[in-house]
Short mmCIF file of N, CA and C in Angstrom, two decimals:
data_model
loop_
_atom_site.label_atom_id
_atom_site.label_comp_id
_atom_site.label_asym_id
_atom_site.label_seq_id
_atom_site.Cartn_x
_atom_site.Cartn_y
_atom_site.Cartn_z
N MET A 1 -34.52 36.53 -31.23
CA MET A 1 -35.22 37.58 -31.94
C MET A 1 -35.36 37.19 -33.41
N SER A 2 -36.58 37.39 -33.94
CA SER A 2 -36.81 37.08 -35.35
C SER A 2 -36.77 38.36 -36.18
N GLU A 3 -36.85 38.18 -37.49
CA GLU A 3 -36.86 39.35 -38.38
C GLU A 3 -38.15 40.13 -38.20
N PRO A 4 -38.11 41.46 -38.32
CA PRO A 4 -39.34 42.24 -38.16
C PRO A 4 -40.29 42.04 -39.35
N SER A 5 -41.59 42.06 -39.04
CA SER A 5 -42.60 41.94 -40.09
C SER A 5 -42.74 43.28 -40.80
N ASN A 6 -43.68 43.37 -41.75
CA ASN A 6 -43.90 44.63 -42.47
C ASN A 6 -44.29 45.75 -41.51
N ALA A 7 -44.98 45.41 -40.43
CA ALA A 7 -45.41 46.41 -39.46
C ALA A 7 -44.31 46.72 -38.44
N GLY A 8 -43.20 45.98 -38.48
CA GLY A 8 -42.09 46.23 -37.56
C GLY A 8 -42.17 45.40 -36.29
N ILE A 9 -43.06 44.39 -36.24
CA ILE A 9 -43.22 43.56 -35.05
C ILE A 9 -42.15 42.47 -35.05
N VAL A 10 -41.48 42.32 -33.89
CA VAL A 10 -40.42 41.33 -33.73
C VAL A 10 -40.88 40.31 -32.70
N LYS A 11 -40.60 39.02 -32.96
CA LYS A 11 -41.00 37.96 -32.03
C LYS A 11 -39.79 37.63 -31.15
N VAL A 12 -39.99 37.80 -29.82
CA VAL A 12 -38.95 37.49 -28.84
C VAL A 12 -39.52 36.39 -27.96
N GLY A 13 -39.04 35.16 -28.17
CA GLY A 13 -39.61 34.04 -27.43
C GLY A 13 -41.04 33.83 -27.90
N GLU A 14 -41.98 33.90 -26.95
CA GLU A 14 -43.40 33.79 -27.31
C GLU A 14 -44.06 35.15 -27.42
N GLU A 15 -43.40 36.20 -26.96
CA GLU A 15 -43.97 37.55 -27.02
C GLU A 15 -43.65 38.22 -28.35
N ARG A 16 -44.58 39.06 -28.76
CA ARG A 16 -44.35 39.87 -29.96
C ARG A 16 -44.23 41.32 -29.51
N ILE A 17 -43.21 42.02 -30.00
CA ILE A 17 -42.90 43.36 -29.52
C ILE A 17 -42.63 44.29 -30.71
N ILE A 18 -43.09 45.54 -30.56
CA ILE A 18 -42.68 46.60 -31.48
C ILE A 18 -41.51 47.29 -30.79
N PRO A 19 -40.31 47.19 -31.35
CA PRO A 19 -39.15 47.75 -30.66
C PRO A 19 -39.20 49.27 -30.57
N GLY A 20 -38.53 49.80 -29.53
CA GLY A 20 -38.47 51.25 -29.36
C GLY A 20 -37.64 51.88 -30.47
N SER A 21 -37.94 53.13 -30.75
CA SER A 21 -37.19 53.82 -31.81
C SER A 21 -37.06 55.30 -31.46
N GLN A 22 -36.27 55.98 -32.24
CA GLN A 22 -36.05 57.41 -32.00
C GLN A 22 -36.84 58.22 -33.03
N ARG A 23 -37.56 59.23 -32.53
CA ARG A 23 -38.34 60.11 -33.41
C ARG A 23 -37.42 61.11 -34.09
N ALA A 24 -37.96 61.83 -35.07
CA ALA A 24 -37.19 62.82 -35.81
C ALA A 24 -36.73 63.96 -34.91
N ASP A 25 -37.53 64.28 -33.87
CA ASP A 25 -37.16 65.39 -32.98
C ASP A 25 -36.16 64.96 -31.90
N GLY A 26 -35.77 63.68 -31.89
CA GLY A 26 -34.75 63.22 -30.95
C GLY A 26 -35.30 62.47 -29.75
N SER A 27 -36.61 62.53 -29.50
CA SER A 27 -37.18 61.80 -28.37
C SER A 27 -37.32 60.32 -28.74
N PHE A 28 -37.49 59.47 -27.70
CA PHE A 28 -37.55 58.03 -27.91
C PHE A 28 -38.96 57.49 -27.69
N ARG A 29 -39.34 56.52 -28.53
CA ARG A 29 -40.61 55.81 -28.33
C ARG A 29 -40.33 54.60 -27.45
N LYS A 30 -41.32 54.25 -26.61
CA LYS A 30 -41.18 53.07 -25.76
C LYS A 30 -41.36 51.81 -26.59
N GLU A 31 -40.82 50.72 -26.07
CA GLU A 31 -41.04 49.41 -26.67
C GLU A 31 -42.46 48.98 -26.30
N ARG A 32 -43.22 48.44 -27.24
CA ARG A 32 -44.61 48.06 -26.96
C ARG A 32 -44.83 46.58 -27.21
N LYS A 33 -45.66 45.98 -26.34
CA LYS A 33 -46.04 44.58 -26.52
C LYS A 33 -47.27 44.52 -27.41
N VAL A 34 -47.33 43.47 -28.22
CA VAL A 34 -48.47 43.27 -29.13
C VAL A 34 -49.29 42.11 -28.59
N ARG A 35 -50.62 42.31 -28.53
CA ARG A 35 -51.50 41.26 -28.02
C ARG A 35 -51.41 40.01 -28.89
N PRO A 36 -51.52 38.84 -28.26
CA PRO A 36 -51.50 37.61 -29.06
C PRO A 36 -52.73 37.56 -29.97
N GLY A 37 -52.54 37.16 -31.21
CA GLY A 37 -53.65 37.06 -32.16
C GLY A 37 -53.86 38.31 -32.99
N PHE A 38 -53.24 39.43 -32.61
CA PHE A 38 -53.42 40.67 -33.36
C PHE A 38 -52.52 40.65 -34.60
N THR A 39 -53.14 40.99 -35.74
CA THR A 39 -52.39 41.09 -36.99
C THR A 39 -52.60 42.47 -37.57
N PRO A 40 -51.57 43.31 -37.65
CA PRO A 40 -51.74 44.65 -38.20
C PRO A 40 -52.02 44.60 -39.70
N LEU A 41 -52.60 45.68 -40.22
CA LEU A 41 -52.98 45.71 -41.64
C LEU A 41 -51.79 45.49 -42.57
N GLU A 42 -50.61 45.94 -42.16
CA GLU A 42 -49.44 45.79 -43.02
C GLU A 42 -49.07 44.33 -43.22
N ASP A 43 -49.43 43.47 -42.24
CA ASP A 43 -49.06 42.06 -42.31
C ASP A 43 -50.16 41.18 -42.89
N VAL A 44 -51.37 41.72 -43.11
CA VAL A 44 -52.46 40.92 -43.66
C VAL A 44 -52.19 40.68 -45.14
N LYS A 45 -52.30 39.41 -45.56
CA LYS A 45 -52.05 39.07 -46.95
C LYS A 45 -53.25 39.48 -47.79
N ARG A 46 -52.98 39.98 -48.98
CA ARG A 46 -54.04 40.40 -49.89
C ARG A 46 -54.77 39.19 -50.43
N TYR A 47 -56.07 39.34 -50.63
CA TYR A 47 -56.88 38.27 -51.17
C TYR A 47 -56.61 38.13 -52.66
N THR A 48 -56.44 36.90 -53.10
CA THR A 48 -56.32 36.64 -54.53
C THR A 48 -57.37 35.62 -54.91
N ILE A 49 -57.93 35.77 -56.11
CA ILE A 49 -58.99 34.85 -56.55
C ILE A 49 -58.38 33.48 -56.83
N PRO A 50 -59.18 32.42 -56.69
CA PRO A 50 -58.64 31.06 -56.85
C PRO A 50 -58.00 30.81 -58.21
N GLN A 51 -58.56 31.37 -59.27
CA GLN A 51 -57.99 31.15 -60.61
C GLN A 51 -56.56 31.68 -60.68
N ARG A 52 -56.31 32.79 -60.04
CA ARG A 52 -54.98 33.38 -60.08
C ARG A 52 -54.02 32.58 -59.19
N ARG A 53 -54.54 31.99 -58.12
CA ARG A 53 -53.67 31.20 -57.25
C ARG A 53 -53.17 29.95 -57.96
N THR A 54 -54.04 29.33 -58.77
CA THR A 54 -53.65 28.09 -59.44
C THR A 54 -52.93 28.33 -60.76
N ALA A 55 -53.11 29.51 -61.37
CA ALA A 55 -52.49 29.79 -62.66
C ALA A 55 -50.99 29.98 -62.51
N ASN A 56 -50.29 29.70 -63.60
CA ASN A 56 -48.85 29.93 -63.60
C ASN A 56 -48.59 31.43 -63.68
N PRO A 57 -47.64 31.94 -62.92
CA PRO A 57 -47.39 33.38 -62.96
C PRO A 57 -46.91 33.86 -64.33
N GLY A 58 -46.22 33.02 -65.10
CA GLY A 58 -45.71 33.42 -66.41
C GLY A 58 -46.79 33.46 -67.47
N SER A 59 -47.87 32.70 -67.29
CA SER A 59 -48.90 32.63 -68.33
C SER A 59 -49.94 33.74 -68.19
N ALA A 60 -49.79 34.60 -67.20
CA ALA A 60 -50.78 35.65 -66.97
C ALA A 60 -50.74 36.71 -68.07
N ARG A 61 -49.57 36.93 -68.67
CA ARG A 61 -49.45 37.96 -69.70
C ARG A 61 -49.52 37.32 -71.09
N PRO A 62 -50.40 37.84 -71.94
CA PRO A 62 -50.48 37.30 -73.29
C PRO A 62 -49.29 37.76 -74.13
N GLU A 63 -48.91 36.92 -75.07
CA GLU A 63 -47.79 37.27 -75.94
C GLU A 63 -48.29 38.15 -77.07
N ILE A 64 -47.49 39.11 -77.44
CA ILE A 64 -47.84 40.01 -78.54
C ILE A 64 -47.15 39.49 -79.79
N PRO A 65 -47.93 39.18 -80.85
CA PRO A 65 -47.30 38.67 -82.07
C PRO A 65 -46.51 39.77 -82.77
N VAL A 66 -45.35 39.41 -83.23
CA VAL A 66 -44.49 40.36 -83.92
C VAL A 66 -44.49 40.00 -85.40
N THR A 67 -44.86 40.97 -86.24
CA THR A 67 -44.88 40.73 -87.68
C THR A 67 -44.07 41.81 -88.38
N LYS A 68 -43.66 41.50 -89.60
CA LYS A 68 -42.93 42.48 -90.40
C LYS A 68 -43.93 43.36 -91.12
N ARG A 69 -43.53 44.57 -91.39
CA ARG A 69 -44.40 45.50 -92.11
C ARG A 69 -44.33 45.20 -93.60
N ASN A 70 -45.50 45.17 -94.22
CA ASN A 70 -45.54 44.97 -95.66
C ASN A 70 -45.39 46.29 -96.40
N GLU A 71 -46.00 47.34 -95.87
CA GLU A 71 -45.95 48.64 -96.52
C GLU A 71 -45.45 49.68 -95.52
N GLU A 72 -44.84 50.69 -96.08
CA GLU A 72 -44.43 51.79 -95.23
C GLU A 72 -45.64 52.66 -94.93
N VAL A 73 -45.66 53.21 -93.77
CA VAL A 73 -46.77 54.07 -93.39
C VAL A 73 -46.55 55.44 -94.01
N ARG A 74 -47.55 55.90 -94.75
CA ARG A 74 -47.46 57.21 -95.40
C ARG A 74 -48.52 58.12 -94.82
N PRO A 75 -48.20 59.39 -94.73
CA PRO A 75 -49.22 60.31 -94.21
C PRO A 75 -50.38 60.44 -95.20
N ALA A 76 -51.57 60.66 -94.67
CA ALA A 76 -52.76 60.80 -95.50
C ALA A 76 -52.66 62.07 -96.32
N LYS A 77 -53.34 62.07 -97.46
CA LYS A 77 -53.33 63.25 -98.32
C LYS A 77 -54.09 64.36 -97.63
N PHE A 78 -53.62 65.58 -97.86
CA PHE A 78 -54.24 66.75 -97.25
C PHE A 78 -55.53 67.07 -97.98
N THR A 79 -56.60 67.18 -97.22
CA THR A 79 -57.88 67.60 -97.80
C THR A 79 -58.28 68.90 -97.14
N PRO A 80 -58.41 69.97 -97.93
CA PRO A 80 -58.73 71.27 -97.32
C PRO A 80 -60.14 71.28 -96.74
N VAL A 81 -60.28 72.02 -95.67
CA VAL A 81 -61.56 72.15 -94.98
C VAL A 81 -62.18 73.48 -95.39
N GLN A 82 -63.51 73.53 -95.43
CA GLN A 82 -64.17 74.78 -95.78
C GLN A 82 -63.83 75.84 -94.75
N SER A 83 -63.90 77.07 -95.19
CA SER A 83 -63.52 78.18 -94.34
C SER A 83 -64.38 78.22 -93.08
N VAL A 84 -63.72 78.32 -91.97
CA VAL A 84 -64.41 78.37 -90.70
C VAL A 84 -64.60 79.82 -90.26
N ASN A 85 -63.90 80.75 -90.88
CA ASN A 85 -63.91 82.14 -90.45
C ASN A 85 -65.26 82.82 -90.61
N ARG A 86 -66.02 82.48 -91.64
CA ARG A 86 -67.26 83.20 -91.91
C ARG A 86 -68.26 83.10 -90.75
N PRO A 87 -68.57 81.90 -90.25
CA PRO A 87 -69.51 81.86 -89.12
C PRO A 87 -68.97 82.59 -87.90
N LEU A 88 -67.66 82.54 -87.69
CA LEU A 88 -67.08 83.24 -86.55
C LEU A 88 -67.25 84.74 -86.71
N GLU A 89 -67.08 85.24 -87.94
CA GLU A 89 -67.26 86.67 -88.17
C GLU A 89 -68.69 87.08 -87.88
N LYS A 90 -69.64 86.22 -88.28
CA LYS A 90 -71.05 86.51 -88.00
C LYS A 90 -71.27 86.61 -86.50
N ASN A 91 -70.70 85.66 -85.77
CA ASN A 91 -70.84 85.68 -84.32
C ASN A 91 -70.20 86.93 -83.73
N ASP A 92 -69.04 87.30 -84.25
CA ASP A 92 -68.37 88.50 -83.76
C ASP A 92 -69.24 89.73 -83.99
N ASN A 93 -69.82 89.83 -85.18
CA ASN A 93 -70.67 90.98 -85.48
C ASN A 93 -71.88 91.02 -84.55
N ALA A 94 -72.47 89.85 -84.33
CA ALA A 94 -73.63 89.79 -83.45
C ALA A 94 -73.25 90.22 -82.04
N LEU A 95 -72.10 89.76 -81.57
CA LEU A 95 -71.64 90.14 -80.23
C LEU A 95 -71.36 91.63 -80.15
N ASP A 96 -70.73 92.18 -81.20
CA ASP A 96 -70.46 93.62 -81.22
C ASP A 96 -71.75 94.42 -81.15
N GLN A 97 -72.76 93.97 -81.89
CA GLN A 97 -74.05 94.67 -81.87
C GLN A 97 -74.68 94.63 -80.49
N LYS A 98 -74.59 93.47 -79.83
CA LYS A 98 -75.16 93.34 -78.49
C LYS A 98 -74.44 94.27 -77.51
N VAL A 99 -73.11 94.32 -77.62
CA VAL A 99 -72.33 95.18 -76.73
C VAL A 99 -72.69 96.64 -76.95
N GLU A 100 -72.80 97.05 -78.22
CA GLU A 100 -73.17 98.43 -78.52
C GLU A 100 -74.55 98.76 -77.96
N LYS A 101 -75.47 97.83 -78.10
CA LYS A 101 -76.84 98.04 -77.60
C LYS A 101 -76.82 98.25 -76.09
N LYS A 102 -76.07 97.41 -75.39
CA LYS A 102 -75.99 97.52 -73.93
C LYS A 102 -75.36 98.85 -73.51
N THR A 103 -74.29 99.25 -74.19
CA THR A 103 -73.65 100.51 -73.82
C THR A 103 -74.56 101.70 -74.12
N ASP A 104 -75.33 101.62 -75.22
CA ASP A 104 -76.29 102.69 -75.53
C ASP A 104 -77.35 102.78 -74.44
N GLN A 105 -77.82 101.61 -73.99
CA GLN A 105 -78.84 101.59 -72.93
C GLN A 105 -78.28 102.20 -71.65
N LYS A 106 -77.05 101.85 -71.31
CA LYS A 106 -76.45 102.38 -70.09
C LYS A 106 -76.28 103.89 -70.17
N SER A 107 -75.80 104.36 -71.31
CA SER A 107 -75.58 105.80 -71.44
C SER A 107 -76.91 106.55 -71.42
N ALA A 108 -77.96 105.95 -72.02
CA ALA A 108 -79.28 106.59 -72.00
C ALA A 108 -79.81 106.65 -70.57
N LYS A 109 -79.59 105.60 -69.81
CA LYS A 109 -80.05 105.58 -68.42
C LYS A 109 -79.29 106.61 -67.59
N GLU A 110 -78.00 106.76 -67.86
CA GLU A 110 -77.20 107.70 -67.08
C GLU A 110 -77.56 109.15 -67.41
N ASP A 111 -77.98 109.43 -68.64
CA ASP A 111 -78.32 110.79 -69.04
C ASP A 111 -79.61 111.27 -68.38
N GLU A 112 -80.58 110.39 -68.28
CA GLU A 112 -81.87 110.79 -67.70
C GLU A 112 -81.80 110.68 -66.18
N PRO A 113 -82.13 111.75 -65.46
CA PRO A 113 -82.13 111.64 -64.00
C PRO A 113 -83.32 110.80 -63.53
N LYS A 114 -83.12 110.08 -62.48
CA LYS A 114 -84.19 109.25 -61.92
C LYS A 114 -85.18 110.13 -61.18
N GLU A 115 -86.29 109.50 -60.77
CA GLU A 115 -87.37 110.25 -60.11
C GLU A 115 -86.86 110.97 -58.86
N LYS A 116 -86.12 110.27 -58.02
CA LYS A 116 -85.61 110.88 -56.80
C LYS A 116 -84.69 112.04 -57.13
N GLN A 117 -83.86 111.83 -58.16
CA GLN A 117 -82.94 112.89 -58.55
C GLN A 117 -83.71 114.12 -59.05
N GLN A 118 -84.81 113.87 -59.81
CA GLN A 118 -85.62 114.98 -60.31
C GLN A 118 -86.25 115.75 -59.15
N GLU A 119 -86.74 115.01 -58.15
CA GLU A 119 -87.34 115.65 -56.97
C GLU A 119 -86.29 116.51 -56.25
N GLN A 120 -85.09 115.95 -56.12
CA GLN A 120 -84.03 116.69 -55.44
C GLN A 120 -83.64 117.93 -56.22
N LEU A 121 -83.60 117.80 -57.55
CA LEU A 121 -83.24 118.96 -58.37
C LEU A 121 -84.30 120.05 -58.27
N SER A 122 -85.58 119.65 -58.29
CA SER A 122 -86.64 120.66 -58.16
C SER A 122 -86.62 121.26 -56.76
N GLY A 123 -86.29 120.45 -55.77
CA GLY A 123 -86.18 120.95 -54.40
C GLY A 123 -84.98 121.85 -54.23
N GLU A 124 -83.97 121.66 -55.05
CA GLU A 124 -82.75 122.46 -54.96
C GLU A 124 -83.05 123.93 -55.30
N ASP A 125 -83.88 124.14 -56.31
CA ASP A 125 -84.24 125.52 -56.68
C ASP A 125 -84.96 126.22 -55.53
N SER A 126 -85.89 125.50 -54.90
CA SER A 126 -86.62 126.11 -53.79
C SER A 126 -85.68 126.38 -52.61
N LEU A 127 -84.69 125.51 -52.41
CA LEU A 127 -83.71 125.71 -51.34
C LEU A 127 -82.88 126.96 -51.60
N VAL A 128 -82.48 127.14 -52.83
CA VAL A 128 -81.68 128.32 -53.18
C VAL A 128 -82.51 129.58 -52.93
N ASP A 129 -83.79 129.53 -53.31
CA ASP A 129 -84.67 130.69 -53.08
C ASP A 129 -84.82 130.99 -51.59
N SER A 130 -85.06 129.93 -50.80
CA SER A 130 -85.25 130.14 -49.36
C SER A 130 -83.97 130.66 -48.71
N MET A 131 -82.81 130.17 -49.17
CA MET A 131 -81.54 130.65 -48.61
C MET A 131 -81.32 132.13 -48.97
N ALA A 132 -81.72 132.49 -50.16
CA ALA A 132 -81.58 133.90 -50.57
C ALA A 132 -82.47 134.79 -49.71
N LYS A 133 -83.69 134.32 -49.43
CA LYS A 133 -84.60 135.08 -48.58
C LYS A 133 -84.02 135.24 -47.18
N LEU A 134 -83.46 134.14 -46.64
CA LEU A 134 -82.87 134.19 -45.31
C LEU A 134 -81.69 135.16 -45.27
N SER A 135 -80.88 135.13 -46.27
CA SER A 135 -79.73 136.04 -46.28
C SER A 135 -80.18 137.50 -46.38
N LEU A 136 -81.29 137.75 -47.10
CA LEU A 136 -81.83 139.11 -47.19
C LEU A 136 -82.38 139.56 -45.83
N GLU A 137 -83.04 138.63 -45.15
CA GLU A 137 -83.61 138.95 -43.83
C GLU A 137 -82.51 139.27 -42.83
N LYS A 138 -81.42 138.48 -42.87
CA LYS A 138 -80.31 138.72 -41.94
C LYS A 138 -79.62 140.04 -42.23
N SER A 139 -79.47 140.33 -43.48
CA SER A 139 -78.78 141.58 -43.83
C SER A 139 -79.64 142.81 -43.49
N SER A 140 -80.96 142.66 -43.52
CA SER A 140 -81.83 143.79 -43.19
C SER A 140 -81.91 144.03 -41.69
N LYS A 141 -81.61 143.10 -40.87
CA LYS A 141 -81.70 143.26 -39.41
C LYS A 141 -80.59 144.01 -38.85
#
């Protein structure tokens, strides 16, 4: 028996086998034979470009030059920025005006009854009259 490959395949004589194992739930997997010539993805070697194959592994990383500091790093001088609040206040005022306009429009729409509502209201008066007439007729009988 040889050492298992990355995929877990073991060579026994001329046969290649994936040995049986136990699952997490306690059941057992069967031992499986691997077809001759089959190479699982775990065992396939990654492609490397020819320049990297011939290059020395140590020369791949460039060296970083180390120098002494001539001057100490000092924070930059503070330069004040012009006030940012004024344009924001203008935007706030504009937004407030838009909101007020929308709420005024909504309240105006809610105050005025729509056409259907007006028809129903006018019909309501006639209904009250007809009900009064009916009640008078019933009481007179």
